[in-house]
């Protein structure tokens, strides 16, 4: 196997991992601080992608599209939090599951009413559509930009949560909400703020992945499951866990799909390899999650002691 | 002394409902809508499956997000055996139960090491593994699934007739509900509810909580397997969608909608969701929107689900 192919797949894995981190970060904070299972997180990702496509189409600028998606999705997120989710914080996890599942159904249908059932197009900027060549190694320029943006945002978020005062409140809320309230943290405003940031991160992921994947109704559900896998592996409520989990899932999933079929062909007869290769590749991240939970039943970096 | 945990039988309302259900095929034929008999049979089977999940969610506090794996195990068992030439439901359905139970045993044994949300996710993980395994196996039809030639035979009862199949499904559901009531009224069921409410205390008193939970998990898996076997027999086909995570999600929604920890919660939830889908899908292509609004209304205004609405005055958790 040529080293350039391996490098390419590693970069693809890094890119998937960083985008998953953007989704998982909001999810794990909402979950960790508010003890809230928000299945509608994937819907915010979908809304972000659609808004990015709409604004890009209208303005002709991809950057404006991303900005519009961030602002619009954050507003949708705040509206959702204030109108509905706020009422659910003190309810059981099961009520939250039912309510946010209902939000998924409603969001999907509203998007379908506005934009139709067919996938819509979100084109990457023309300047980035070609490959970038470094010493004979070619890699799509747009994917490099996505990786760069993902790294920058991940770093920013990490600093925000671990170094800033607001981040300290967030971490305090995640490890013990009542104690944080007693110490004077205004958790009500904090919740809304965290939710807005989570929604904005969804929008970034949706806008950046839009040109690579299809922008369509239901795009949020499958990636939501992946994001849940990420935060479970990382430990719910932990931003560091979300980062490690996202990179693990991104790299292992991509590498598995790229290399396992090849590896199996070397080890097993062709008939077995043709069936087992893709199957095991799809199962890898779930095997990883089951294995992590087997040895560490609360994930790699549990936020609560 | 008042026995708060005991589930009463209430013979008269029960008999009235059963009589109504028994008359349903005759009514459907009388109004010239025989299609509804098959639909009603599907509702009964989903009621069985949702009830099995309610045993875990509502009475043990185990939120399993992988119940579709056991439904699928039962369905594929029936399909594979029928393709191998086995035609008797007396063999097929018990086989579906056994295979689902054998699958539930190791999955439960490992998953029960975790708690809460982590339990939700690890059951999902195992169900997804089973899903990808089935999709990859060409003998199981990969993405296309398997098509069964005919319905199985059940001695003198001709399952080919939709009405007969309906009555068989109704009898199985009633037997399952009576069995679950007996189980919950027995010491085993009380221990399960004790675990749901305070596991550490149950452990301290000396109950083998892990083994009790595992037994409940296997029983629920086996019942879901029977449901899957019935579905395969009814529809004449099985597909991998039966095992995929949205199916597990829908089963969970049925239970929460109907009311967790109520004997009839699974039945009500399955019936309400399927009937609402059937009724709305004919009216508008945007029917999920209406379902979403109804579900939201249930969460906000009926915190105990539909069964909480019906029996507001009764005692219970």
Coordinates of C-alpha atoms in Angstrom, one line a residue:
Chain A
X1 CA 0.0 0.0 0.0
X2 CA 1.6 3.3 -1.1
X3 CA 2.3 5.8 1.7
X4 CA 0.5 8.6 0.0
X5 CA -2.7 6.6 0.2
X6 CA -2.2 6.1 3.9
X7 CA -1.5 9.8 4.4
X8 CA -4.6 10.7 2.4
X9 CA -6.8 8.4 4.5
X10 CA -5.3 9.7 7.8
X11 CA -6.2 13.2 6.7
X12 CA -9.7 12.2 5.8
X13 CA -10.0 10.6 9.2
X14 CA -8.7 13.7 10.9
X15 CA -11.2 15.8 9.0
X16 CA -14.2 13.5 9.9
X17 CA -12.9 13.5 13.5
X18 CA -12.8 17.3 13.8
X19 CA -16.2 17.8 12.3
X20 CA -17.6 15.2 14.7
X21 CA -15.9 17.1 17.5
X22 CA -17.8 20.3 16.5
X23 CA -21.1 18.3 16.9
X24 CA -20.1 16.3 19.9
X25 CA -18.8 19.4 21.9
X26 CA -22.2 21.0 22.0
X27 CA -23.9 17.7 22.7
X28 CA -21.6 16.7 25.6
X29 CA -21.9 20.2 27.2
X30 CA -25.7 20.2 27.0
X31 CA -25.7 16.7 28.3
X32 CA -23.1 17.2 31.0
X33 CA -24.4 20.5 32.4
X34 CA -28.1 20.3 31.9
X35 CA -28.4 16.6 32.2
X36 CA -30.4 16.8 29.0
X37 CA -30.6 14.2 26.2
X38 CA -31.0 16.4 23.1
X39 CA -31.8 14.2 20.1
X40 CA -32.6 17.4 18.1
X41 CA -28.9 18.3 18.0
X42 CA -28.7 16.6 14.6
X43 CA -31.6 18.8 13.4
X44 CA -29.5 21.9 14.2
X45 CA -26.8 20.5 12.1
X46 CA -29.3 20.0 9.2
X47 CA -30.7 23.5 9.7
X48 CA -27.1 24.9 9.6
X49 CA -26.3 23.1 6.3
X50 CA -29.6 24.3 4.7
X51 CA -29.1 27.9 5.9
X52 CA -25.5 27.9 4.6
X53 CA -26.8 26.6 1.2
X54 CA -29.5 29.2 1.0
X55 CA -27.4 32.2 2.0
X56 CA -24.5 31.1 -0.3
X57 CA -27.0 30.8 -3.1
X58 CA -28.5 34.2 -2.5
X59 CA -25.2 36.1 -1.8
X60 CA -22.8 34.1 -4.0
X61 CA -20.3 34.0 -1.2
X62 CA -19.5 30.8 0.7
X63 CA -18.1 32.8 3.6
X64 CA -21.3 34.8 4.0
X65 CA -23.1 31.5 3.8
X66 CA -21.2 30.1 6.8
X67 CA -21.7 33.4 8.7
X68 CA -25.4 33.4 8.0
X69 CA -25.7 29.7 9.0
X70 CA -23.9 30.4 12.3
X71 CA -26.1 33.3 13.2
X72 CA -29.3 31.7 12.0
X73 CA -28.8 28.4 13.6
X74 CA -27.7 30.0 16.9
X75 CA -31.0 31.9 16.9
X76 CA -33.0 28.8 16.1
X77 CA -31.1 27.0 19.0
X78 CA -31.9 29.8 21.4
X79 CA -35.5 29.9 20.4
X80 CA -35.7 26.1 20.9
X81 CA -34.1 26.3 24.3
X82 CA -36.3 29.1 25.5
X83 CA -39.5 27.8 24.1
X84 CA -39.2 24.1 24.8
X85 CA -36.1 22.6 26.2
X86 CA -36.0 24.8 29.3
X87 CA -39.2 23.1 30.4
X88 CA -37.6 19.7 30.1
X89 CA -34.4 20.0 32.3
X90 CA -36.1 18.8 35.4
X91 CA -38.0 16.0 33.6
X92 CA -36.8 12.4 33.2
X93 CA -34.4 11.4 30.4
X94 CA -37.2 9.5 28.7
X95 CA -39.4 12.6 28.5
X96 CA -36.5 14.4 26.9
X97 CA -36.0 11.7 24.4
X98 CA -39.7 11.7 23.4
X99 CA -39.8 15.5 23.2
X100 CA -36.6 16.0 21.2
X101 CA -37.6 13.1 18.9
X102 CA -40.8 15.1 18.2
X103 CA -38.6 18.1 17.4
X104 CA -36.7 16.0 14.9
X105 CA -39.9 15.0 13.1
X106 CA -41.1 18.6 13.1
X107 CA -37.8 20.1 12.0
X108 CA -37.5 17.5 9.1
X109 CA -41.0 18.4 7.9
X110 CA -40.5 22.1 8.1
X111 CA -37.3 21.8 6.1
X112 CA -39.1 19.6 3.6
X113 CA -41.8 22.2 3.3
X114 CA -39.4 25.0 2.6
X115 CA -36.7 23.3 0.5
X116 CA -38.5 20.2 -0.8
X117 CA -37.5 16.5 -0.5
X118 CA -34.7 16.5 -3.0
X119 CA -31.1 17.1 -1.7
X120 CA -30.0 20.6 -2.5
X121 CA -26.6 21.8 -3.7
X122 CA -24.0 23.6 -1.6
X123 CA -21.0 24.2 -3.8
X124 CA -17.6 24.8 -2.3
X125 CA -15.8 28.0 -3.3
X126 CA -14.4 27.6 -6.9
X127 CA -10.9 28.6 -5.7
X128 CA -10.8 25.6 -3.4
X129 CA -12.3 23.0 -5.6
X130 CA -9.0 21.8 -7.1
X131 CA -6.4 19.6 -5.4
X132 CA -3.3 21.0 -3.6
X133 CA 0.0 19.4 -4.5
X134 CA 2.9 19.2 -2.1
X135 CA 5.9 17.2 -3.4
X136 CA 3.9 14.8 -5.5
X137 CA 1.2 14.3 -2.9
X138 CA -2.2 15.6 -4.0
X139 CA -5.0 16.4 -1.6
X140 CA -8.2 18.3 -2.2
X141 CA -7.7 21.9 -1.1
X142 CA -11.2 22.3 0.3
X143 CA -10.7 19.3 2.7
X144 CA -7.4 20.9 3.9
X145 CA -9.4 24.1 4.7
X146 CA -12.0 22.1 6.6
X147 CA -9.2 20.5 8.6
X148 CA -7.6 23.9 9.3
X149 CA -10.9 25.4 10.3
X150 CA -11.8 22.4 12.5
X151 CA -8.4 22.6 14.3
X152 CA -8.7 26.3 14.9
X153 CA -12.3 26.0 16.3
X154 CA -11.4 23.0 18.4
X155 CA -8.4 24.9 19.9
X156 CA -10.5 28.0 20.5
X157 CA -13.3 26.0 22.1
X158 CA -10.8 24.1 24.2
X159 CA -9.2 27.4 25.5
X160 CA -12.7 28.8 26.1
X161 CA -13.7 25.9 28.2
X162 CA -10.5 25.3 30.1
X163 CA -9.1 28.8 30.4
X164 CA -11.9 31.4 30.5
X165 CA -14.2 32.3 33.4
X166 CA -17.3 31.3 31.4
X167 CA -15.6 28.0 30.7
X168 CA -15.0 27.6 34.4
X169 CA -18.7 28.1 35.1
X170 CA -19.5 25.5 32.4
X171 CA -17.1 23.0 33.9
X172 CA -18.5 23.7 37.4
X173 CA -22.0 23.2 36.1
X174 CA -21.0 19.9 34.4
X175 CA -19.4 18.4 37.5
X176 CA -22.0 19.6 40.1
X177 CA -24.9 21.8 38.9
X178 CA -26.4 22.5 42.3
X179 CA -23.1 23.4 43.9
X180 CA -22.4 25.7 41.0
X181 CA -25.7 27.4 41.5
X182 CA -25.1 27.8 45.2
X183 CA -21.8 29.5 44.4
X184 CA -23.6 32.1 42.3
X185 CA -23.4 30.8 38.8
X186 CA -26.4 32.0 36.8
X187 CA -27.1 28.6 35.3
X188 CA -30.2 29.7 33.5
X189 CA -28.4 32.2 31.3
X190 CA -25.4 29.9 31.1
X191 CA -27.6 27.1 29.7
X192 CA -29.0 29.4 27.0
X193 CA -25.4 30.5 26.1
X194 CA -24.1 27.0 26.0
X195 CA -27.0 26.0 23.8
X196 CA -26.4 28.9 21.4
X197 CA -22.7 28.0 21.1
X198 CA -23.6 24.3 20.6
X199 CA -26.0 25.3 17.8
X200 CA -23.4 27.6 16.2
X201 CA -20.9 24.7 16.2
X202 CA -23.5 22.5 14.5
X203 CA -23.9 25.2 11.9
X204 CA -20.2 25.3 11.2
X205 CA -20.1 21.5 10.8
X206 CA -23.1 21.5 8.6
X207 CA -21.8 24.3 6.4
X208 CA -18.3 22.8 6.0
X209 CA -19.6 19.3 5.4
X210 CA -22.4 20.4 3.1
X211 CA -20.2 20.5 -0.1
X212 CA -18.8 17.0 0.8
X213 CA -21.9 15.2 1.8
X214 CA -25.5 15.7 0.6
X215 CA -27.6 18.5 2.1
X216 CA -30.9 16.7 2.6
X217 CA -33.7 16.0 5.0
X218 CA -32.7 13.4 7.6
X219 CA -28.9 14.2 7.3
X220 CA -28.8 14.9 11.0
X221 CA -29.9 11.6 12.3
X222 CA -27.0 9.3 11.3
X223 CA -24.4 11.8 12.3
X224 CA -26.2 12.3 15.6
X225 CA -25.7 8.7 16.4
X226 CA -22.0 9.1 15.6
X227 CA -21.8 12.1 17.9
X228 CA -23.5 10.1 20.7
X229 CA -20.9 7.4 20.2
X230 CA -18.2 10.0 20.4
X231 CA -19.4 11.5 23.7
X232 CA -20.0 8.1 25.2
X233 CA -16.5 7.0 24.4
X234 CA -15.1 10.3 25.7
X235 CA -17.2 10.4 28.9
X236 CA -20.3 12.5 29.0
X237 CA -19.8 16.2 29.9
X238 CA -16.0 16.2 29.2
X239 CA -14.8 18.4 26.4
X240 CA -11.4 16.7 26.4
X241 CA -13.2 13.4 26.1
X242 CA -15.2 14.7 23.2
X243 CA -12.0 15.7 21.4
X244 CA -10.3 12.4 22.0
X245 CA -13.4 10.4 21.2
X246 CA -14.1 12.4 18.0
X247 CA -10.5 11.9 16.7
X248 CA -10.6 8.2 17.6
X249 CA -13.9 7.6 15.9
X250 CA -13.0 9.7 12.8
X251 CA -9.6 8.0 12.3
X252 CA -10.7 4.4 13.1
X253 CA -13.9 4.6 11.0
X254 CA -12.0 6.1 8.0
X255 CA -9.0 3.8 8.3
X256 CA -11.2 0.8 8.8
X257 CA -13.2 1.4 5.7
X258 CA -10.1 2.1 3.7
X259 CA -7.7 -0.5 4.9
X260 CA -9.7 -3.4 6.4
X261 CA -11.0 -4.8 3.1
X262 CA -7.5 -4.7 1.7
X263 CA -6.1 -6.4 4.9
X264 CA -8.8 -9.1 4.8
X265 CA -8.0 -9.9 1.2
X266 CA -4.4 -10.7 2.3
X267 CA -5.6 -12.9 5.2
X268 CA -8.7 -14.7 4.1
X269 CA -10.1 -16.3 0.9
X270 CA -11.7 -13.8 -1.5
X271 CA -15.3 -14.8 -0.8
X272 CA -14.9 -14.4 3.0
X273 CA -13.0 -11.1 2.6
X274 CA -15.6 -9.6 0.3
X275 CA -18.3 -10.1 2.9
X276 CA -16.3 -9.6 6.2
X277 CA -14.2 -6.6 5.2
X278 CA -17.0 -4.0 4.8
X279 CA -19.0 -5.5 7.6
X280 CA -16.2 -5.3 10.2
X281 CA -15.2 -1.9 9.0
X282 CA -18.8 -0.6 9.7
X283 CA -18.8 -2.3 13.1
X284 CA -15.4 -1.0 14.2
X285 CA -16.6 2.2 16.0
X286 CA -19.3 0.2 17.8
X287 CA -16.8 -2.4 18.8
X288 CA -14.6 0.4 20.0
X289 CA -17.4 1.9 22.1
X290 CA -18.4 -1.5 23.5
X291 CA -14.8 -2.2 24.4
X292 CA -14.3 1.2 26.0
X293 CA -17.4 0.8 28.1
X294 CA -16.5 -2.7 29.0
X295 CA -13.2 -1.6 30.6
X296 CA -14.3 2.0 31.6
X297 CA -18.1 1.9 32.2
X298 CA -18.3 5.7 32.2
X299 CA -16.1 6.5 29.2
X300 CA -12.5 7.6 29.0
X301 CA -12.7 11.0 30.8
X302 CA -15.7 10.9 33.1
X303 CA -16.7 14.5 34.0
X304 CA -18.3 13.6 37.3
X305 CA -16.1 12.1 40.0
Chain B
X1 CA -52.9 -3.8 54.0
X2 CA -53.0 -2.1 50.7
X3 CA -50.8 -3.8 48.1
X4 CA -49.5 -0.8 46.1
X5 CA -47.3 -2.8 43.6
X6 CA -49.9 -5.5 42.8
X7 CA -51.4 -5.0 39.3
X8 CA -55.2 -5.7 39.5
X9 CA -56.9 -7.7 36.8
X10 CA -60.2 -5.7 36.5
X11 CA -62.2 -8.4 34.7
X12 CA -65.0 -6.2 33.3
X13 CA -63.1 -3.6 31.4
X14 CA -60.7 -6.3 30.3
X15 CA -63.4 -8.5 28.9
X16 CA -65.0 -5.5 27.1
X17 CA -61.8 -4.6 25.4
X18 CA -61.1 -8.2 24.4
X19 CA -64.6 -8.7 23.1
X20 CA -64.2 -5.5 21.0
X21 CA -60.9 -6.8 19.6
X22 CA -62.5 -10.2 18.9
X23 CA -65.2 -8.5 16.8
X24 CA -62.8 -6.3 14.9
X25 CA -62.2 -8.7 11.9
X26 CA -66.0 -9.1 11.4
X27 CA -66.5 -5.4 11.5
X28 CA -63.6 -4.8 9.0
X29 CA -65.1 -7.3 6.6
X30 CA -68.6 -5.9 7.1
X31 CA -67.5 -2.4 6.1
X32 CA -65.5 -3.9 3.2
X33 CA -62.0 -3.1 4.5
X34 CA -60.3 -6.5 4.9
X35 CA -57.0 -4.7 4.6
X36 CA -57.5 -3.5 8.2
X37 CA -57.3 -7.0 9.5
X38 CA -53.7 -7.3 8.5
X39 CA -53.0 -3.8 9.8
X40 CA -54.6 -4.6 13.1
X41 CA -52.5 -7.8 13.3
X42 CA -49.4 -5.7 12.8
X43 CA -50.5 -3.4 15.6
X44 CA -51.0 -6.5 17.9
X45 CA -47.5 -7.7 17.1
X46 CA -45.9 -4.3 17.8
X47 CA -47.9 -4.1 21.0
X48 CA -46.2 -7.4 22.0
X49 CA -42.8 -6.1 21.1
X50 CA -43.3 -2.7 22.8
X51 CA -44.6 -4.5 25.9
X52 CA -41.4 -6.6 26.1
X53 CA -39.4 -3.4 26.0
X54 CA -41.6 -1.8 28.6
X55 CA -40.7 -4.7 31.0
X56 CA -37.1 -3.4 30.8
X57 CA -37.7 0.4 30.6
X58 CA -40.7 0.7 32.9
X59 CA -40.2 -2.0 35.5
X60 CA -36.4 -2.5 35.7
X61 CA -35.3 1.0 34.6
X62 CA -33.1 -0.4 31.9
X63 CA -33.4 1.8 28.8
X64 CA -32.4 -0.5 26.0
X65 CA -31.7 1.2 22.7
X66 CA -31.0 -2.1 21.0
X67 CA -34.3 -4.0 21.1
X68 CA -34.5 -4.2 17.3
X69 CA -31.7 -6.7 17.4
X70 CA -33.9 -9.2 19.1
X71 CA -36.9 -8.5 16.9
X72 CA -34.6 -9.0 13.9
X73 CA -33.1 -12.2 15.4
X74 CA -36.5 -13.7 15.7
X75 CA -37.6 -12.6 12.2
X76 CA -34.5 -13.8 10.5
X77 CA -34.7 -17.1 12.4
X78 CA -38.2 -17.7 11.0
X79 CA -37.1 -16.7 7.5
X80 CA -34.0 -18.8 7.4
X81 CA -35.8 -21.9 8.8
X82 CA -38.6 -21.5 6.4
X83 CA -36.2 -21.3 3.5
X84 CA -34.6 -24.5 4.8
X85 CA -38.0 -26.2 4.5
X86 CA -39.4 -25.9 8.0
X87 CA -43.0 -24.9 7.7
X88 CA -44.6 -25.5 11.1
X89 CA -45.1 -22.5 13.3
X90 CA -44.9 -24.8 16.3
X91 CA -41.2 -25.1 15.5
X92 CA -40.5 -21.7 13.9
X93 CA -41.8 -19.5 16.7
X94 CA -40.1 -21.3 19.6
X95 CA -36.9 -21.2 17.5
X96 CA -37.3 -17.4 17.2
X97 CA -37.7 -17.2 20.9
X98 CA -34.7 -19.3 21.6
X99 CA -32.4 -17.6 19.2
X100 CA -33.4 -14.1 20.5
X101 CA -32.8 -15.3 24.0
X102 CA -29.4 -16.7 23.2
X103 CA -28.5 -13.4 21.6
X104 CA -29.8 -11.4 24.5
X105 CA -27.8 -13.4 27.1
X106 CA -24.3 -12.3 26.1
X107 CA -25.4 -8.8 25.1
X108 CA -27.1 -8.3 28.4
X109 CA -24.3 -9.9 30.3
X110 CA -21.8 -7.3 29.0
X111 CA -24.2 -4.3 28.7
X112 CA -25.3 -4.6 32.4
X113 CA -21.8 -3.7 33.5
X114 CA -22.8 -0.1 32.6
X115 CA -25.6 2.1 33.9
X116 CA -27.8 4.9 32.8
X117 CA -27.0 6.6 29.5
X118 CA -24.0 4.3 29.0
X119 CA -26.4 1.4 29.1
X120 CA -28.4 3.0 26.3
X121 CA -25.4 3.5 24.2
X122 CA -23.8 0.0 24.7
X123 CA -27.1 -1.7 23.8
X124 CA -27.1 0.5 20.7
X125 CA -23.6 -0.6 19.9
X126 CA -24.4 -4.3 20.0
X127 CA -27.6 -3.8 18.0
X128 CA -25.6 -2.0 15.3
X129 CA -23.0 -4.8 15.2
X130 CA -25.8 -7.3 14.6
X131 CA -27.2 -5.0 11.9
X132 CA -24.0 -4.7 10.0
X133 CA -23.4 -8.5 10.4
X134 CA -26.8 -9.3 8.9
X135 CA -26.3 -6.7 6.1
X136 CA -22.9 -8.3 5.1
X137 CA -24.1 -11.9 5.0
X138 CA -25.2 -12.9 1.6
X139 CA -27.1 -16.0 3.0
X140 CA -29.3 -13.5 4.8
X141 CA -30.0 -11.5 1.6
X142 CA -27.7 -8.6 2.5
X143 CA -29.6 -5.3 1.9
X144 CA -32.5 -6.9 0.2
X145 CA -33.5 -9.2 3.0
X146 CA -35.3 -12.5 2.4
X147 CA -38.7 -13.2 0.9
X148 CA -40.7 -16.1 2.4
X149 CA -42.9 -18.1 -0.1
X150 CA -45.9 -18.6 2.2
X151 CA -47.0 -18.3 5.7
X152 CA -46.1 -21.0 8.2
X153 CA -48.7 -23.6 9.2
X154 CA -50.1 -24.0 12.7
X155 CA -51.9 -27.3 12.8
X156 CA -55.6 -26.9 12.3
X157 CA -55.4 -23.0 12.2
X158 CA -54.9 -21.8 8.7
X159 CA -52.5 -18.8 9.1
X160 CA -53.0 -18.1 5.4
X161 CA -56.3 -16.6 6.3
X162 CA -55.7 -13.1 7.6
X163 CA -58.5 -13.4 10.2
X164 CA -57.0 -16.6 11.6
X165 CA -53.6 -14.9 11.9
X166 CA -55.3 -12.0 13.7
X167 CA -56.8 -14.2 16.3
X168 CA -53.6 -16.1 16.8
X169 CA -51.7 -12.8 17.3
X170 CA -54.4 -11.6 19.7
X171 CA -54.2 -14.8 21.7
X172 CA -50.4 -14.5 22.0
X173 CA -50.6 -10.8 23.0
X174 CA -53.2 -11.6 25.7
X175 CA -51.1 -14.5 27.0
X176 CA -48.0 -12.3 27.1
X177 CA -49.8 -9.6 29.0
X178 CA -51.2 -12.1 31.5
X179 CA -47.8 -13.7 31.8
X180 CA -46.2 -10.3 32.4
X181 CA -48.8 -9.4 35.0
X182 CA -48.1 -12.7 36.8
X183 CA -44.4 -12.1 36.6
X184 CA -44.7 -8.6 38.0
X185 CA -47.0 -9.7 40.8
X186 CA -44.6 -12.5 41.7
X187 CA -41.5 -11.9 44.0
X188 CA -39.3 -11.8 40.9
X189 CA -41.2 -8.8 39.5
X190 CA -41.3 -7.0 42.8
X191 CA -37.5 -7.4 43.1
X192 CA -37.2 -5.9 39.6
X193 CA -39.2 -2.9 40.6
X194 CA -37.1 -2.6 43.7
X195 CA -34.0 -2.5 41.6
X196 CA -35.6 0.2 39.4
X197 CA -36.3 2.3 42.4
X198 CA -33.1 1.7 44.4
X199 CA -30.6 -0.8 43.2
X200 CA -28.0 -0.3 45.9
X201 CA -30.5 -0.9 48.6
X202 CA -31.7 -4.1 46.9
X203 CA -28.1 -5.2 46.7
X204 CA -27.6 -4.4 50.3
X205 CA -30.6 -6.5 51.3
X206 CA -29.0 -9.4 49.5
X207 CA -30.8 -9.6 46.1
X208 CA -28.5 -10.8 43.3
X209 CA -29.4 -7.7 41.3
X210 CA -27.1 -8.4 38.3
X211 CA -28.6 -11.8 37.8
X212 CA -32.2 -10.6 38.2
X213 CA -31.6 -7.8 35.6
X214 CA -29.9 -10.2 33.2
X215 CA -32.9 -12.6 33.5
X216 CA -35.3 -9.8 32.8
X217 CA -33.2 -8.7 29.8
X218 CA -33.2 -12.2 28.4
X219 CA -37.0 -12.6 28.9
X220 CA -37.6 -9.3 27.2
X221 CA -35.3 -10.3 24.3
X222 CA -37.1 -13.6 23.9
X223 CA -40.5 -12.0 23.8
X224 CA -39.2 -9.4 21.2
X225 CA -37.9 -12.4 19.2
X226 CA -41.3 -14.0 19.2
X227 CA -42.7 -10.6 18.0
X228 CA -40.1 -10.6 15.2
X229 CA -41.0 -14.2 14.2
X230 CA -44.7 -13.2 14.0
X231 CA -43.9 -10.2 11.9
X232 CA -41.8 -12.2 9.5
X233 CA -44.6 -14.8 9.3
X234 CA -47.3 -12.1 8.7
X235 CA -45.4 -10.0 6.2
X236 CA -43.7 -12.9 4.3
X237 CA -40.5 -10.9 4.1
X238 CA -37.7 -9.7 6.4
X239 CA -35.2 -6.9 5.8
X240 CA -32.3 -5.4 7.6
X241 CA -34.3 -2.3 8.4
X242 CA -36.0 -4.4 11.1
X243 CA -32.6 -4.4 12.9
X244 CA -31.5 -0.8 12.3
X245 CA -31.3 1.8 15.1
X246 CA -34.4 3.8 14.0
X247 CA -36.5 0.7 14.6
X248 CA -35.1 0.5 18.2
X249 CA -35.9 4.2 18.5
X250 CA -39.5 3.8 17.4
X251 CA -40.0 1.0 19.9
X252 CA -38.7 3.2 22.6
X253 CA -41.0 6.1 21.5
X254 CA -43.9 3.7 21.6
X255 CA -43.2 2.7 25.2
X256 CA -42.6 6.3 26.4
X257 CA -45.7 7.5 24.6
X258 CA -47.9 4.7 26.0
X259 CA -46.5 5.1 29.5
X260 CA -43.5 3.4 31.1
X261 CA -44.1 1.1 34.0
X262 CA -47.8 0.6 33.1
X263 CA -48.9 -2.9 32.1
X264 CA -50.7 -1.6 29.0
X265 CA -48.2 1.2 28.2
X266 CA -46.6 -0.7 25.4
X267 CA -49.9 -1.7 23.9
X268 CA -51.3 1.8 24.0
X269 CA -48.2 3.4 22.6
X270 CA -47.8 0.9 19.8
X271 CA -51.5 1.2 18.8
X272 CA -51.5 5.0 19.1
X273 CA -48.4 5.6 17.0
X274 CA -49.3 3.0 14.3
X275 CA -52.9 4.1 14.0
X276 CA -51.9 7.8 13.9
X277 CA -49.4 7.1 11.2
X278 CA -51.9 5.1 9.2
X279 CA -54.6 7.7 9.5
X280 CA -52.4 10.7 8.8
X281 CA -50.3 9.3 6.0
X282 CA -53.4 9.1 3.9
X283 CA -54.2 12.8 4.5
X284 CA -51.0 14.6 4.0
X285 CA -47.4 14.0 3.0
X286 CA -46.3 16.0 6.0
X287 CA -47.8 13.6 8.4
X288 CA -44.6 13.4 10.6
X289 CA -45.2 17.0 11.5
X290 CA -48.6 16.2 13.0
X291 CA -47.1 13.2 14.8
X292 CA -44.3 15.4 16.2
X293 CA -46.8 18.0 17.5
X294 CA -48.9 15.3 19.1
X295 CA -45.8 13.7 20.8
X296 CA -44.8 17.1 22.1
X297 CA -48.2 17.7 23.5
X298 CA -48.1 14.3 25.2
X299 CA -44.7 15.2 26.8
X300 CA -45.8 18.6 28.0
X301 CA -49.4 17.8 29.1
X302 CA -49.4 14.1 29.9
X303 CA -46.1 13.4 31.6
X304 CA -47.1 9.8 32.3
X305 CA -48.0 9.0 28.8
X306 CA -51.3 7.9 27.4
X307 CA -52.0 5.3 30.1
X308 CA -51.5 8.1 32.6
X309 CA -54.4 9.9 30.9
X310 CA -56.7 7.0 31.0
X311 CA -56.2 6.0 34.7
X312 CA -55.4 9.3 36.3
X313 CA -56.8 8.4 39.7
X314 CA -55.0 5.1 40.2
X315 CA -52.0 4.6 42.4
X316 CA -48.7 3.7 41.0
X317 CA -45.2 4.9 40.5

